[in-house]
PDB file with one MODEL, atoms N, CA, C and O in Angstrom:
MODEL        1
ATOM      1  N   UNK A   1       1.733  17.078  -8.314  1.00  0.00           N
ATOM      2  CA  UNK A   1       0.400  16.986  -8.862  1.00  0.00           C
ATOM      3  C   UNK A   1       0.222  15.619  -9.515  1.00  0.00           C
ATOM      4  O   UNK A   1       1.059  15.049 -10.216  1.00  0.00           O
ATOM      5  N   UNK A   2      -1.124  15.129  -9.145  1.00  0.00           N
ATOM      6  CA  UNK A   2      -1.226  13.931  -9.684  1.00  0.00           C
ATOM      7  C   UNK A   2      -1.878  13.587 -11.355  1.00  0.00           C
ATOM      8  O   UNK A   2      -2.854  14.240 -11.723  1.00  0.00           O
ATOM      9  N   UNK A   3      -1.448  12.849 -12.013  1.00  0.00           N
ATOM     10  CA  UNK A   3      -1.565  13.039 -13.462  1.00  0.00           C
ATOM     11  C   UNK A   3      -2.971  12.150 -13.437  1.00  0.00           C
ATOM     12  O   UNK A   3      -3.142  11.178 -12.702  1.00  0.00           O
ATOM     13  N   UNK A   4      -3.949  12.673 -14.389  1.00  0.00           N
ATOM     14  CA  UNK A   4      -5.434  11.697 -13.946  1.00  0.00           C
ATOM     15  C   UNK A   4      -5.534  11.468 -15.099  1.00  0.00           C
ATOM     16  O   UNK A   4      -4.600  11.936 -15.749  1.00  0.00           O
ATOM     17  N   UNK A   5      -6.529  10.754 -15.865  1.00  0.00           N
ATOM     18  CA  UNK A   5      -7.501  10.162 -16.660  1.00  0.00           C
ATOM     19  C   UNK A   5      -9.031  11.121 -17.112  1.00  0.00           C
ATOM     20  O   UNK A   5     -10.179  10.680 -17.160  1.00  0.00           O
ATOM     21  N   UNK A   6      -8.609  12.373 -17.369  1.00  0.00           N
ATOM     22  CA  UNK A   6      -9.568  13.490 -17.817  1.00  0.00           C
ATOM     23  C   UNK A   6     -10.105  13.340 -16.060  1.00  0.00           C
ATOM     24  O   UNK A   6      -9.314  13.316 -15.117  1.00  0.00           O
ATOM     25  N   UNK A   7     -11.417  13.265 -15.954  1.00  0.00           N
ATOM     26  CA  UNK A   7     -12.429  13.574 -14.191  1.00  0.00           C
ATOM     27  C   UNK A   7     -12.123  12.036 -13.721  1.00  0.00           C
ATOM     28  O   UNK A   7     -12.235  11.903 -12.502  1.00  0.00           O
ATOM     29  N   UNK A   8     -11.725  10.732 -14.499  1.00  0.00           N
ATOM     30  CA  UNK A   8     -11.482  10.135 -13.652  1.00  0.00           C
ATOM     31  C   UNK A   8     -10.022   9.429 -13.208  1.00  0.00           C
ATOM     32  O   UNK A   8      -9.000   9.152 -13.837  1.00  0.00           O
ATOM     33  N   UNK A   9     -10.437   9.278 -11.816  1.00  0.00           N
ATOM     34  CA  UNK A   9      -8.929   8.870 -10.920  1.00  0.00           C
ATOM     35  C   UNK A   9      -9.256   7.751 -10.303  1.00  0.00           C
ATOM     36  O   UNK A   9      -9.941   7.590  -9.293  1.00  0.00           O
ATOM     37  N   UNK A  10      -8.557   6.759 -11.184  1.00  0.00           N
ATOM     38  CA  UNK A  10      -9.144   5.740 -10.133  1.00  0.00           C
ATOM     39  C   UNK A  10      -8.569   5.499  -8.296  1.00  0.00           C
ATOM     40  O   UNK A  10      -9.181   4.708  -7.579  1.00  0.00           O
ATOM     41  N   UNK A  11      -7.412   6.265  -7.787  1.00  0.00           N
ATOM     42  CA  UNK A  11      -6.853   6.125  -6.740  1.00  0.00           C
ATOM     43  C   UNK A  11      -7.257   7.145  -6.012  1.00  0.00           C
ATOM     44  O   UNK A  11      -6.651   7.533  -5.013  1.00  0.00           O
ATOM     45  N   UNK A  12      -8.763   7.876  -6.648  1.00  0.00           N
ATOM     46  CA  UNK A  12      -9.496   8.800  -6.234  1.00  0.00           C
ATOM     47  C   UNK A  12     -10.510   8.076  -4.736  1.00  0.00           C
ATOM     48  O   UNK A  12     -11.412   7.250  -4.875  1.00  0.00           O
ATOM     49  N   UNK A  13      -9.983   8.738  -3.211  1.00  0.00           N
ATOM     50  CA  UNK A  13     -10.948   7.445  -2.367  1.00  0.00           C
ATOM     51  C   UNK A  13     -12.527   8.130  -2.187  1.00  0.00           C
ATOM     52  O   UNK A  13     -13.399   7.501  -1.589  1.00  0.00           O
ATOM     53  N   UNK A  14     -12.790   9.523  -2.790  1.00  0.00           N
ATOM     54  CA  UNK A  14     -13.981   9.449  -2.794  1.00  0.00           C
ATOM     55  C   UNK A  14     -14.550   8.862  -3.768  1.00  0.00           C
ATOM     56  O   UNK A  14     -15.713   9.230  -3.932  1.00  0.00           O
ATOM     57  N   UNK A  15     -14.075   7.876  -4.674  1.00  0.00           N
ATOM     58  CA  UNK A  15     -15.226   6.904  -5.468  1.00  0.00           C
ATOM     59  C   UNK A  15     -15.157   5.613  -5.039  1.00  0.00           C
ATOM     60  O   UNK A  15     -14.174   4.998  -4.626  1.00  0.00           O
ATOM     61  N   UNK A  16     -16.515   5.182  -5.197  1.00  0.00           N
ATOM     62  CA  UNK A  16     -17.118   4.158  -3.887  1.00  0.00           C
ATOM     63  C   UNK A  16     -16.677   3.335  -4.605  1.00  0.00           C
ATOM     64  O   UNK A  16     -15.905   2.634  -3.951  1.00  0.00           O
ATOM     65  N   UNK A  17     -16.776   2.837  -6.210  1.00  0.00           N
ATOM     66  CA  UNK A  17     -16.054   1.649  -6.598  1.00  0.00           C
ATOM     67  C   UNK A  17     -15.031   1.552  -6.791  1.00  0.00           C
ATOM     68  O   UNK A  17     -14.707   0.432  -7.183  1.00  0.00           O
ATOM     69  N   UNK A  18     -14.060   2.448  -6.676  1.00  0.00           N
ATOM     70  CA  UNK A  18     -12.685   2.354  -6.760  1.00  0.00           C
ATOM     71  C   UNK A  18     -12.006   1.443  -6.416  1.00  0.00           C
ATOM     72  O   UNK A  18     -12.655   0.422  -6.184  1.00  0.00           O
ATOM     73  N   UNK A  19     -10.528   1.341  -6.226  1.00  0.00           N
ATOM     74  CA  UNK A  19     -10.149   0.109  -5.561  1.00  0.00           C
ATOM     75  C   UNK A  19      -9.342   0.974  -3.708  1.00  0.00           C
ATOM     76  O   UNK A  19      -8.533   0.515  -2.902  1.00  0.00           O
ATOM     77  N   UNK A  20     -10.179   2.439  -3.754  1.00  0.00           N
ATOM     78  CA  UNK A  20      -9.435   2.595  -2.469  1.00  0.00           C
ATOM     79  C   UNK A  20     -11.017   3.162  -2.027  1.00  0.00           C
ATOM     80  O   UNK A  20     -11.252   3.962  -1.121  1.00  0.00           O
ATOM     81  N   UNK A  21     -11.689   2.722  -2.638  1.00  0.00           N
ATOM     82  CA  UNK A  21     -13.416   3.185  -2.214  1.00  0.00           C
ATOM     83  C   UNK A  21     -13.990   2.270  -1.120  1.00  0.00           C
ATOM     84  O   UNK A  21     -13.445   1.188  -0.903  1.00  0.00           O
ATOM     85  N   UNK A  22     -15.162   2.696  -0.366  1.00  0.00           N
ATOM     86  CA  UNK A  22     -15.791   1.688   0.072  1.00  0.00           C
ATOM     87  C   UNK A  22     -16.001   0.501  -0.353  1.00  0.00           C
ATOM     88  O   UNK A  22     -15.250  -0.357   0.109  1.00  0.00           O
ATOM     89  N   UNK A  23     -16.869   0.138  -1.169  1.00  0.00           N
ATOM     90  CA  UNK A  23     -17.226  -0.736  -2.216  1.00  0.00           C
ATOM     91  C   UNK A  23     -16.098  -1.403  -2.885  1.00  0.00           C
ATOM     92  O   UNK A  23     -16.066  -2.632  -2.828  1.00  0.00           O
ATOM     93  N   UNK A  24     -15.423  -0.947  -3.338  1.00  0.00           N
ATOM     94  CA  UNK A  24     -14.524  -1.386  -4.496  1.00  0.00           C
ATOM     95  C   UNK A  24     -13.352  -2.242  -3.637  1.00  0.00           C
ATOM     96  O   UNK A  24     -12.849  -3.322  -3.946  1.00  0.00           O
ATOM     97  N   UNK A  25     -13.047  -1.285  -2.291  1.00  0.00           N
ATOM     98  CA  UNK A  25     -11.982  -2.644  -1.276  1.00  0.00           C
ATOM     99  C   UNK A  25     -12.694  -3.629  -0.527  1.00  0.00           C
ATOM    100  O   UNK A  25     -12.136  -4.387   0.266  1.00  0.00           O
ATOM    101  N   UNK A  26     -13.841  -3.629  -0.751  1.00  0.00           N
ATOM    102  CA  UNK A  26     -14.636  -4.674   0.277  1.00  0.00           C
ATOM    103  C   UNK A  26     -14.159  -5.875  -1.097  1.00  0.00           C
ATOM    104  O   UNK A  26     -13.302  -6.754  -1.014  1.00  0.00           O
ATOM    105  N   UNK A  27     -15.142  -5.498  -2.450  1.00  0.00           N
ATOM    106  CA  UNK A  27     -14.411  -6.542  -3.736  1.00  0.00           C
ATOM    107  C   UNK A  27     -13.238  -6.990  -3.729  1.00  0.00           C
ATOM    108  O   UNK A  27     -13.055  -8.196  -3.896  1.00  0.00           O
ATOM    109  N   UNK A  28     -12.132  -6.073  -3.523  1.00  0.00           N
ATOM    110  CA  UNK A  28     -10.796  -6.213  -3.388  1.00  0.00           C
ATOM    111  C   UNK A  28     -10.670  -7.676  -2.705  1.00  0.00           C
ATOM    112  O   UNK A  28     -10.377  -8.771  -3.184  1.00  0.00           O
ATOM    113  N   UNK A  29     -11.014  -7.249  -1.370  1.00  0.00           N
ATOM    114  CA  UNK A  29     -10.935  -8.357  -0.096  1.00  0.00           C
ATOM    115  C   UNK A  29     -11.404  -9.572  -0.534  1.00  0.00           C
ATOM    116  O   UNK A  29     -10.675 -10.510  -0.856  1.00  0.00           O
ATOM    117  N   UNK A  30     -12.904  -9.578  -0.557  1.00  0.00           N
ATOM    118  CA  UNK A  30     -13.378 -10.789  -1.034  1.00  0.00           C
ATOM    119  C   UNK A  30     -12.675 -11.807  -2.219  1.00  0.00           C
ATOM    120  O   UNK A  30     -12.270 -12.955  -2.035  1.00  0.00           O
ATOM    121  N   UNK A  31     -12.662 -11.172  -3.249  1.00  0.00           N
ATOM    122  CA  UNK A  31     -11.996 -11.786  -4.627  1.00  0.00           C
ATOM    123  C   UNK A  31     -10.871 -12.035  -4.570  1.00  0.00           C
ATOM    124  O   UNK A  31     -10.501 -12.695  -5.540  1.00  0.00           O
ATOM    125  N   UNK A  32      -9.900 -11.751  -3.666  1.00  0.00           N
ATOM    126  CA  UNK A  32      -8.656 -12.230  -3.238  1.00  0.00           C
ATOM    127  C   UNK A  32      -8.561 -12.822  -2.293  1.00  0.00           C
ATOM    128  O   UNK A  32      -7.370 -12.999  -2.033  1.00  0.00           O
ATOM    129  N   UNK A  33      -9.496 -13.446  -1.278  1.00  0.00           N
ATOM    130  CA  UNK A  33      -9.511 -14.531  -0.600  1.00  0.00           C
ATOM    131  C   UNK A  33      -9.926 -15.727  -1.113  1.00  0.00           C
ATOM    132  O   UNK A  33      -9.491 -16.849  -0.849  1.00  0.00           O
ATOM    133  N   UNK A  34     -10.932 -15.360  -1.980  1.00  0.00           N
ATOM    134  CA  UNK A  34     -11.791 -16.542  -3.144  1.00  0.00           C
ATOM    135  C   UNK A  34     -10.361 -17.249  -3.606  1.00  0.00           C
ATOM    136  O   UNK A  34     -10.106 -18.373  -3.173  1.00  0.00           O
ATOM    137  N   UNK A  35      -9.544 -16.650  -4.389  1.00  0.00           N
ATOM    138  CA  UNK A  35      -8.239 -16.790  -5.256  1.00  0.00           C
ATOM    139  C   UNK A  35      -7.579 -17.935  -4.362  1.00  0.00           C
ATOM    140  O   UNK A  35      -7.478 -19.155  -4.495  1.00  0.00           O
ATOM    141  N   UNK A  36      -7.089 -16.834  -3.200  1.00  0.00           N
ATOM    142  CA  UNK A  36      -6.260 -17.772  -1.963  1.00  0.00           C
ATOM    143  C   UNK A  36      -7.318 -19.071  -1.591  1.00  0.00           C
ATOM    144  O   UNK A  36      -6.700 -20.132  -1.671  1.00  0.00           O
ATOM    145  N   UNK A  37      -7.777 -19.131  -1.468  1.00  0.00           N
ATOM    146  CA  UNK A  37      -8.585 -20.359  -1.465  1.00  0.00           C
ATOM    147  C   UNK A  37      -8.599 -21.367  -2.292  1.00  0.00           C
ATOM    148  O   UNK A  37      -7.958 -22.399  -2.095  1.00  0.00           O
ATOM    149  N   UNK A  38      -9.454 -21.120  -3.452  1.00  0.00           N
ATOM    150  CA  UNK A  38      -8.931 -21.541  -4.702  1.00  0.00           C
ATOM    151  C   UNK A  38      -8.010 -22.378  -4.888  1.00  0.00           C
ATOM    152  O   UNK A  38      -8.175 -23.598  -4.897  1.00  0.00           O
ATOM    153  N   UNK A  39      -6.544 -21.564  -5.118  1.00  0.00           N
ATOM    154  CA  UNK A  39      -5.294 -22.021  -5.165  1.00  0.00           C
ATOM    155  C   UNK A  39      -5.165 -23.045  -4.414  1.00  0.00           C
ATOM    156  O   UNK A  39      -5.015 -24.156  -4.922  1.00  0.00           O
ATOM    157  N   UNK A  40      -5.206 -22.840  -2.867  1.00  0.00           N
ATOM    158  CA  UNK A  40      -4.353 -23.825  -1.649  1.00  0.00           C
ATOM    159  C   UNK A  40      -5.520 -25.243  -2.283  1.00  0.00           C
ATOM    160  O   UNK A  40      -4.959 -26.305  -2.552  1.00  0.00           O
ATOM    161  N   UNK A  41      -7.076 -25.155  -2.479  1.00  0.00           N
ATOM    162  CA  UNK A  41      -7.568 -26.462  -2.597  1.00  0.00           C
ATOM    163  C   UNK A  41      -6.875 -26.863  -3.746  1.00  0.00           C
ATOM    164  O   UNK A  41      -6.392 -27.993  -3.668  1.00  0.00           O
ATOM    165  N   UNK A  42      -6.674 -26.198  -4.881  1.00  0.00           N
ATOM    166  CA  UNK A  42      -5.879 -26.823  -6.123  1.00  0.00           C
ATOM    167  C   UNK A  42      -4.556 -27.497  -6.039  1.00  0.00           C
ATOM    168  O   UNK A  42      -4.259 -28.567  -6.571  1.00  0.00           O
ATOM    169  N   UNK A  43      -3.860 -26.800  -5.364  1.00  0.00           N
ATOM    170  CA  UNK A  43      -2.585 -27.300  -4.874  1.00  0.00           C
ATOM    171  C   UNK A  43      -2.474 -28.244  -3.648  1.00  0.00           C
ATOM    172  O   UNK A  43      -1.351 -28.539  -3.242  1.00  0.00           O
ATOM    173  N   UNK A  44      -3.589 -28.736  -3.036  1.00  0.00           N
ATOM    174  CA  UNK A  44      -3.847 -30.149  -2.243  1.00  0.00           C
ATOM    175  C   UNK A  44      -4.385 -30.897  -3.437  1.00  0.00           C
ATOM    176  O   UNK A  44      -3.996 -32.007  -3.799  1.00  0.00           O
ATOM    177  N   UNK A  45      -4.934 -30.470  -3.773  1.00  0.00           N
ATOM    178  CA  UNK A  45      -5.670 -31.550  -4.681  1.00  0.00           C
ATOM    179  C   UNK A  45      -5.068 -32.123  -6.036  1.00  0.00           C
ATOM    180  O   UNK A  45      -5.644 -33.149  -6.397  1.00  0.00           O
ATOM    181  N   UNK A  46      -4.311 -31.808  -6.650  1.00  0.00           N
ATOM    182  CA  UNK A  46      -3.579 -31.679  -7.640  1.00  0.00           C
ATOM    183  C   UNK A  46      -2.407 -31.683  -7.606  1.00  0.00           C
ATOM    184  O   UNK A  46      -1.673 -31.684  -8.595  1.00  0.00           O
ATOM    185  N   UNK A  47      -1.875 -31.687  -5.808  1.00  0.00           N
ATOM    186  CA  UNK A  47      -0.489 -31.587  -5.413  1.00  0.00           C
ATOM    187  C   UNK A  47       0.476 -30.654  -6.899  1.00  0.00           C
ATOM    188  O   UNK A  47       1.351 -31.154  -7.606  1.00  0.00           O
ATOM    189  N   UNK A  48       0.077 -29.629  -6.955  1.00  0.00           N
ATOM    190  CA  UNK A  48       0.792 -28.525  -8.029  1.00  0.00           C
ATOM    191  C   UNK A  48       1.236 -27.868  -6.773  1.00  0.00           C
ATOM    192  O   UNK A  48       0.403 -27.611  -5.904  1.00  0.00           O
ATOM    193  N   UNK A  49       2.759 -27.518  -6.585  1.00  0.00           N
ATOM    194  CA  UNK A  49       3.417 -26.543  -6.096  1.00  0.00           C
ATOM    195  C   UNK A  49       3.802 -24.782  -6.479  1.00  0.00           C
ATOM    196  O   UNK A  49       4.351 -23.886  -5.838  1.00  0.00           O
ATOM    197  N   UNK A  50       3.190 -24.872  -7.865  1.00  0.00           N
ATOM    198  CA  UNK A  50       2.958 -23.188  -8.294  1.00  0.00           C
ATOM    199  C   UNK A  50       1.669 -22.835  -7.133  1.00  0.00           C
ATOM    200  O   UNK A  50       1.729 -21.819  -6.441  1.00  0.00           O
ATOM    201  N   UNK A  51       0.658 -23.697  -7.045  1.00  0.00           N
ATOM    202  CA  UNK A  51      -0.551 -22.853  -6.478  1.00  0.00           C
ATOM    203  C   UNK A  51      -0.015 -22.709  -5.305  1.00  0.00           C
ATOM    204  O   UNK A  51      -0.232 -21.680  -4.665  1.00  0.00           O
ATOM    205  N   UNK A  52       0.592 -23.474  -4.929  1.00  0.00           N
ATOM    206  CA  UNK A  52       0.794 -23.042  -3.186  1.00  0.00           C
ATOM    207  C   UNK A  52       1.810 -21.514  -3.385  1.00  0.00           C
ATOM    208  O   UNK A  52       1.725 -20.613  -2.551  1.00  0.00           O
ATOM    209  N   UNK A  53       2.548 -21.433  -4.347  1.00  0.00           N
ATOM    210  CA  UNK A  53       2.874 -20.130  -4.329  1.00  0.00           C
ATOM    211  C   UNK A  53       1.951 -19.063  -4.536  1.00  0.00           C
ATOM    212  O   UNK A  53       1.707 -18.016  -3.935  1.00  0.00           O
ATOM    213  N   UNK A  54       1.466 -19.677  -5.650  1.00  0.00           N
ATOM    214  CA  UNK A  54       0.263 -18.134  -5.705  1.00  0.00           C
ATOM    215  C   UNK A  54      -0.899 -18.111  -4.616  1.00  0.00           C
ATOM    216  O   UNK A  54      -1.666 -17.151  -4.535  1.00  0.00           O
ATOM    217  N   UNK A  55      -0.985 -19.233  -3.776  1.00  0.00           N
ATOM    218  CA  UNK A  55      -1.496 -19.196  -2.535  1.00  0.00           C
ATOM    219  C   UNK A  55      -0.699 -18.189  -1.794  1.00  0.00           C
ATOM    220  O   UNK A  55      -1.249 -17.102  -1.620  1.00  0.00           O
ATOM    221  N   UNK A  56       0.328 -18.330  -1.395  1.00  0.00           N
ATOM    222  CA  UNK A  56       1.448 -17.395  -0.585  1.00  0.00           C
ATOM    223  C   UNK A  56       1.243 -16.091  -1.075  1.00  0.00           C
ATOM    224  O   UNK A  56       0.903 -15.263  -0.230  1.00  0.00           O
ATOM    225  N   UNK A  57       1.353 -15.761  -2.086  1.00  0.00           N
ATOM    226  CA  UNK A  57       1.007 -14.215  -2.533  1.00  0.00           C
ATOM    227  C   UNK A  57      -0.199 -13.910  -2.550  1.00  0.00           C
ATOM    228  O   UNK A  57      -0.392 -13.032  -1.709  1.00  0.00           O
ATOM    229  N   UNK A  58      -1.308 -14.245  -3.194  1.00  0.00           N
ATOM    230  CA  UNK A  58      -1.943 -14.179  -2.561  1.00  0.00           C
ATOM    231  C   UNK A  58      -2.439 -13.566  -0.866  1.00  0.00           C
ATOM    232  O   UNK A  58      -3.089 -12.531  -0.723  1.00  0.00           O
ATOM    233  N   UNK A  59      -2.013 -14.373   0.200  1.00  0.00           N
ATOM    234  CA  UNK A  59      -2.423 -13.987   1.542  1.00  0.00           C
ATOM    235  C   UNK A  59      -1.398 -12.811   1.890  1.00  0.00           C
ATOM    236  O   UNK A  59      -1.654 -12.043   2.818  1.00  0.00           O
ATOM    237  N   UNK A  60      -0.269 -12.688   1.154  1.00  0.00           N
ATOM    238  CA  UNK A  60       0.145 -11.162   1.071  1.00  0.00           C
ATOM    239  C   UNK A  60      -0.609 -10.033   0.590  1.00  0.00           C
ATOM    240  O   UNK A  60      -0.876  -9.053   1.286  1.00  0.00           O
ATOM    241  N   UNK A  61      -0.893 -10.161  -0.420  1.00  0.00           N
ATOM    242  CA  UNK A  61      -1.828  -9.369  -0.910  1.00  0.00           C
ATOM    243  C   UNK A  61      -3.456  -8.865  -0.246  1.00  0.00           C
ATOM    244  O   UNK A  61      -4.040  -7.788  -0.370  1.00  0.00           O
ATOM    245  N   UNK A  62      -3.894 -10.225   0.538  1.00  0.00           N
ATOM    246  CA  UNK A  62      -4.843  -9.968   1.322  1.00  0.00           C
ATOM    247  C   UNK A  62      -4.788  -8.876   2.813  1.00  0.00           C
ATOM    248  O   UNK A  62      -5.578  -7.967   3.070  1.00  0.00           O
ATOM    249  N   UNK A  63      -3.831  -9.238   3.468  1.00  0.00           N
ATOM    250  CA  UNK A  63      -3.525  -8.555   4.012  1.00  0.00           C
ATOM    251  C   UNK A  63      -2.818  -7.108   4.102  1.00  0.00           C
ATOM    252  O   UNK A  63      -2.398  -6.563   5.123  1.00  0.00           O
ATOM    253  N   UNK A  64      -2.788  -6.594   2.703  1.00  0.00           N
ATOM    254  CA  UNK A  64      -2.733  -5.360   2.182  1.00  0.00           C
ATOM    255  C   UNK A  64      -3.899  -4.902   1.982  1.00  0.00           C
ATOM    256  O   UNK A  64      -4.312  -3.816   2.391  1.00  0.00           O
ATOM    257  N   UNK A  65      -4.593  -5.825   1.241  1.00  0.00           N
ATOM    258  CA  UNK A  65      -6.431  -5.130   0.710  1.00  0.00           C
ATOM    259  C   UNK A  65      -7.683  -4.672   2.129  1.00  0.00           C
ATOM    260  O   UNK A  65      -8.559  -3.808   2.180  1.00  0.00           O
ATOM    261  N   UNK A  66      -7.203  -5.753   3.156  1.00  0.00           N
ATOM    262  CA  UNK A  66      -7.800  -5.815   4.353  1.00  0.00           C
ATOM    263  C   UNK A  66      -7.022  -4.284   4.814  1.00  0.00           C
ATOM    264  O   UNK A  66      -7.675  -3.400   4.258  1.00  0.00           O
ATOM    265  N   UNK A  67      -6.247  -3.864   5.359  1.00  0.00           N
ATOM    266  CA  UNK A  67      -5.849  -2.599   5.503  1.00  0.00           C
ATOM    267  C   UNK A  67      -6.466  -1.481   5.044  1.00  0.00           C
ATOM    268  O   UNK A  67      -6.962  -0.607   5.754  1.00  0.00           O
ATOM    269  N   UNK A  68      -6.416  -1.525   3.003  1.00  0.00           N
ATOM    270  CA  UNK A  68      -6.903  -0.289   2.681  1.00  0.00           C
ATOM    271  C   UNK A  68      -8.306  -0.384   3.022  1.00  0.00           C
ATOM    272  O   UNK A  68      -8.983   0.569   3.408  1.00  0.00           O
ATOM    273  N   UNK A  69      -8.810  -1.836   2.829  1.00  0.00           N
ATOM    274  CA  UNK A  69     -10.339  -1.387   3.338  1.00  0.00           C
ATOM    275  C   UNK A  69     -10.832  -0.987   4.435  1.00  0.00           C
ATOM    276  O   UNK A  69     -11.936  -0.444   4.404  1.00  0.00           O
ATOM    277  N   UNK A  70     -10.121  -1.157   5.715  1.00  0.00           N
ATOM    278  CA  UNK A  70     -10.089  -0.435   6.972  1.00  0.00           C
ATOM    279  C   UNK A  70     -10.029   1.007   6.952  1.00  0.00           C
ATOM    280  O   UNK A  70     -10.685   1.729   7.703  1.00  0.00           O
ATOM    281  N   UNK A  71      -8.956   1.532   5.782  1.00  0.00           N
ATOM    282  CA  UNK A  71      -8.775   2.677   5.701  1.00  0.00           C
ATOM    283  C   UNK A  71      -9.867   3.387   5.081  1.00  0.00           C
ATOM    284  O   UNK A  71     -10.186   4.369   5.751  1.00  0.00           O
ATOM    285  N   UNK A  72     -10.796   3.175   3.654  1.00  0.00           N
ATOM    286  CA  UNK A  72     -11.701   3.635   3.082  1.00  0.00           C
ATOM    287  C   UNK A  72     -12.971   3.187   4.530  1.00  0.00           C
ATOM    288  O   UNK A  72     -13.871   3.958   4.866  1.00  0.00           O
ATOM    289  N   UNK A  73     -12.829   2.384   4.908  1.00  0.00           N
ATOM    290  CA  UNK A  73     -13.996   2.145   6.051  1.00  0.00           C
ATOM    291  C   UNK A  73     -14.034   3.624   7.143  1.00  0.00           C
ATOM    292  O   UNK A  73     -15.023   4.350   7.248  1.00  0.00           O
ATOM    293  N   UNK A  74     -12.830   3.813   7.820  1.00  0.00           N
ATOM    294  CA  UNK A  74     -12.612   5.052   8.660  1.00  0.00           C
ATOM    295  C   UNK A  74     -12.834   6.150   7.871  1.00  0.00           C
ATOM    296  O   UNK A  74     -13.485   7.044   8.412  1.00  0.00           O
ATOM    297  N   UNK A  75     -12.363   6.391   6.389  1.00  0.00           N
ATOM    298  CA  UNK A  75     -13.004   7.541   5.813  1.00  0.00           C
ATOM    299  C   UNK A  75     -14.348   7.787   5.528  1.00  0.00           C
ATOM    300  O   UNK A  75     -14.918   8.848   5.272  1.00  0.00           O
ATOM    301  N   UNK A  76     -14.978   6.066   5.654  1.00  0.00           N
ATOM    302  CA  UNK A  76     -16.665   6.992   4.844  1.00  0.00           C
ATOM    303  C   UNK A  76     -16.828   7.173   6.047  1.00  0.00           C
ATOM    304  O   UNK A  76     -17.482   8.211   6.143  1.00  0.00           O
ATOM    305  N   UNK A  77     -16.541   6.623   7.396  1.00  0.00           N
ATOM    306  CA  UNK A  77     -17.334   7.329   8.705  1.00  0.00           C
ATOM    307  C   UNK A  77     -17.043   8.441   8.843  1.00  0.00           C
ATOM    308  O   UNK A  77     -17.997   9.219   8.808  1.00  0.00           O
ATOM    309  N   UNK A  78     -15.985   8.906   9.006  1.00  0.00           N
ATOM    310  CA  UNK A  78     -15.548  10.391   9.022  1.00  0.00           C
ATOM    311  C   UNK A  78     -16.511  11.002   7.890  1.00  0.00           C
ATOM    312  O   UNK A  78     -17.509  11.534   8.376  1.00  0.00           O
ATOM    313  N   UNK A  79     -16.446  11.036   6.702  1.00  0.00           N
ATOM    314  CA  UNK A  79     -17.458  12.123   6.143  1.00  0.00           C
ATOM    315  C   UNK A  79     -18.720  11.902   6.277  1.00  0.00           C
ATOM    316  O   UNK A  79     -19.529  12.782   5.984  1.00  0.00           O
ATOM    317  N   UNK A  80     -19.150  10.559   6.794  1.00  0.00           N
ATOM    318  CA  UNK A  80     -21.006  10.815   7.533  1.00  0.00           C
ATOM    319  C   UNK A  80     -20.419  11.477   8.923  1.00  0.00           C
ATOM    320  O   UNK A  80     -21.449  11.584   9.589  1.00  0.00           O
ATOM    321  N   UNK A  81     -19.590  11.865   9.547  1.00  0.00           N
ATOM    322  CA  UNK A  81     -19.893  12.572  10.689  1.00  0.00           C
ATOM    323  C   UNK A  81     -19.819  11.943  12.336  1.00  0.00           C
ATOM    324  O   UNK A  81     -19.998  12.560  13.387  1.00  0.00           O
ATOM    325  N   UNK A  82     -19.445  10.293  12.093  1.00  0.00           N
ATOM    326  CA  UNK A  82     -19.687   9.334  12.941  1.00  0.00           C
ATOM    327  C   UNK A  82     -18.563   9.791  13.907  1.00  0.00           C
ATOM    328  O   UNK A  82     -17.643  10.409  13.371  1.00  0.00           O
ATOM    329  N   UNK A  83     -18.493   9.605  15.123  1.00  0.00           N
ATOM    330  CA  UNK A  83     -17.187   9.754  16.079  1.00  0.00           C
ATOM    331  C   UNK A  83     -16.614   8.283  15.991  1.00  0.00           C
ATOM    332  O   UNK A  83     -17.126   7.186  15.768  1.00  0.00           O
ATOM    333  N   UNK A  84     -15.430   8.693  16.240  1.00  0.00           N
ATOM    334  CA  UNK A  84     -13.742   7.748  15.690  1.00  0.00           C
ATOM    335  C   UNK A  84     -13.712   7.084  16.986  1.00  0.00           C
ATOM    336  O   UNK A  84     -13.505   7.668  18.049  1.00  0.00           O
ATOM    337  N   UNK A  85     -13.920   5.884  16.854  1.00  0.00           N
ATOM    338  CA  UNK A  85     -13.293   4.983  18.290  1.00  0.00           C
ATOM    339  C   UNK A  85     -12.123   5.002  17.928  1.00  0.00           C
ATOM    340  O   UNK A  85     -11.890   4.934  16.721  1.00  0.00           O
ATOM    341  N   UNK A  86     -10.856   5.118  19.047  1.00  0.00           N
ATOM    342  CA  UNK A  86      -9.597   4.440  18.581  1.00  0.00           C
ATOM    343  C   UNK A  86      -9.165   3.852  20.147  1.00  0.00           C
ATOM    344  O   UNK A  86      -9.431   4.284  21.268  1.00  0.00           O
ATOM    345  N   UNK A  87      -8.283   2.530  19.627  1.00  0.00           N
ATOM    346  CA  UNK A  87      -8.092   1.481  20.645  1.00  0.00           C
ATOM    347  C   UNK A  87      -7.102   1.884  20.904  1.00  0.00           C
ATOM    348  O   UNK A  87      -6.426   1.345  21.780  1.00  0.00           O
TER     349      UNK A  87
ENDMDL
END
């Protein structure tokens, strides 16, 4: 059983702002590419070798957020009812 926060959960994916919600992983995505971005121009520009690391984590991290948002994406279609392409 999962231990919650009184009614709220934030790892709850029926809430849309969550961070496993519709909404809330699209933010995810975005604001962590902004970052990765960010960083790599700082670390050309400033030749700082921390940013190019937190550049590197960063695009790890992106490519985790891009996933769950795929995943909250296939769930809100499924509960509107939409039929599932799969490749």
């Amino acid at each position: 059983m999962r231990r919650t926060l009184g009614r709220f959960d934030p790892a709850d994916p029926n809430m849309p702002l969550g961070p496993y919600g519709s909404v809330g992983s699209v933010f995810n995505v975005v604001m962590c590419g902004l970052i990765a971005v960010g960083a790599a121009v700082g670390g050309i520009a400033q030749h700082q070798p921390p940013l190019f690391i937190v550049t590197a984590l960063a695009c790890v991290m992106e490519i985790m957020f891009v996933r769950v948002m795929l995943r909250a994406r296939r769930r809100a279609r499924e509960r509107e009812g939409e039929p599932q392409e799969r490749r």
